[in-house]
Amino acid sequence: ADNNNHFKIPDIKGIKDQNIKILTVDADPVALFAPSHIVKKAGYVVLFALNALECIDSARVNQPDLLLMHVLLPDIEGPALGR
């Protein structure tokens, strides 16, 4: 059995051809590595932020298609940041 199946990101028809940008946010740089590595390996553009201010700045500049973040950030809770 292939133990990596649960880490695969689905390939939605044509989506990888559109340079989909995913912004990952976590105060711990080490915690960013695993999900970011998986997303990048799947062919998506990965952006990083270590706090809410970096996230907001990056989102304004880069217009990400998806936001992956830790629920509890030191400067703001994830759900509030998502709004």
Short mmCIF file of C-alpha atoms in Angstrom, two decimals:
data_model
loop_
_atom_site.label_atom_id
_atom_site.label_comp_id
_atom_site.label_asym_id
_atom_site.label_seq_id
_atom_site.Cartn_x
_atom_site.Cartn_y
_atom_site.Cartn_z
CA ALA A 1 0.00 0.00 0.00
CA ASP A 2 1.14 3.54 -0.78
CA ASN A 3 1.34 5.39 2.55
CA ASN A 4 1.60 8.78 0.81
CA ASN A 5 -1.99 8.76 -0.50
CA HIS A 6 -3.34 10.80 2.40
CA PHE A 7 -0.86 13.61 1.60
CA LYS A 8 -1.83 14.03 -2.03
CA ILE A 9 -3.63 17.17 -3.11
CA PRO A 10 -6.34 16.43 -5.65
CA ASP A 11 -5.61 17.39 -9.23
CA ILE A 12 -8.65 19.35 -10.33
CA LYS A 13 -8.81 19.39 -14.12
CA GLY A 14 -6.78 22.32 -15.45
CA ILE A 15 -6.20 23.96 -12.07
CA LYS A 16 -2.42 23.44 -12.04
CA ASP A 17 -2.12 25.28 -15.34
CA GLN A 18 -3.39 28.46 -13.70
CA ASN A 19 -0.50 29.07 -11.23
CA ILE A 20 -2.71 28.69 -8.18
CA LYS A 21 -1.18 30.59 -5.23
CA ILE A 22 -1.51 29.26 -1.69
CA LEU A 23 -0.52 31.47 1.24
CA THR A 24 0.60 29.47 4.29
CA VAL A 25 0.64 31.22 7.68
CA ASP A 26 2.14 30.02 10.95
CA ALA A 27 4.27 31.70 13.61
CA ASP A 28 6.54 28.63 13.66
CA PRO A 29 8.69 28.44 10.50
CA VAL A 30 9.30 24.73 11.08
CA ALA A 31 5.53 24.09 11.12
CA LEU A 32 5.26 25.78 7.71
CA PHE A 33 7.64 23.31 6.09
CA ALA A 34 5.52 20.14 5.85
CA PRO A 35 2.31 21.58 4.39
CA SER A 36 4.24 23.97 2.17
CA HIS A 37 6.46 21.19 0.85
CA ILE A 38 3.44 19.03 0.02
CA VAL A 39 1.63 21.90 -1.72
CA LYS A 40 4.74 22.95 -3.68
CA LYS A 41 5.46 19.36 -4.71
CA ALA A 42 1.90 19.15 -6.04
CA GLY A 43 2.72 22.02 -8.40
CA TYR A 44 1.16 25.00 -6.68
CA VAL A 45 2.84 28.35 -5.96
CA VAL A 46 3.54 28.62 -2.21
CA LEU A 47 3.71 31.91 -0.31
CA PHE A 48 4.73 32.24 3.36
CA ALA A 49 3.82 34.50 6.27
CA LEU A 50 4.86 34.23 9.91
CA ASN A 51 2.21 36.52 11.41
CA ALA A 52 -1.00 38.37 10.66
CA LEU A 53 0.69 41.53 9.36
CA GLU A 54 2.83 39.55 6.89
CA CYS A 55 -0.28 37.61 5.85
CA ILE A 56 -2.30 40.75 5.17
CA ASP A 57 0.56 42.37 3.25
CA SER A 58 1.19 39.25 1.18
CA ALA A 59 -2.51 38.75 0.48
CA ARG A 60 -2.85 42.32 -0.78
CA VAL A 61 0.18 42.06 -3.04
CA ASN A 62 -0.09 38.45 -4.24
CA GLN A 63 -3.87 37.83 -4.22
CA PRO A 64 -3.62 34.15 -3.15
CA ASP A 65 -6.28 31.68 -4.20
CA LEU A 66 -6.18 29.79 -0.89
CA LEU A 67 -5.09 30.58 2.66
CA LEU A 68 -3.72 27.80 4.92
CA MET A 69 -3.14 29.06 8.43
CA HIS A 70 -2.73 28.02 12.01
CA VAL A 71 -5.89 28.76 13.97
CA LEU A 72 -4.03 30.50 16.80
CA LEU A 73 -1.48 33.08 15.75
CA PRO A 74 0.32 35.23 18.35
CA ASP A 75 -1.13 38.51 17.09
CA ILE A 76 -4.64 37.44 15.97
CA GLU A 77 -6.81 34.31 15.80
CA GLY A 78 -6.88 32.63 12.39
CA PRO A 79 -10.65 32.92 11.79
CA ALA A 80 -10.54 36.67 12.47
CA LEU A 81 -7.63 37.04 10.08
CA GLY A 82 -9.48 35.10 7.40
CA ARG A 83 -12.34 37.55 7.50
#
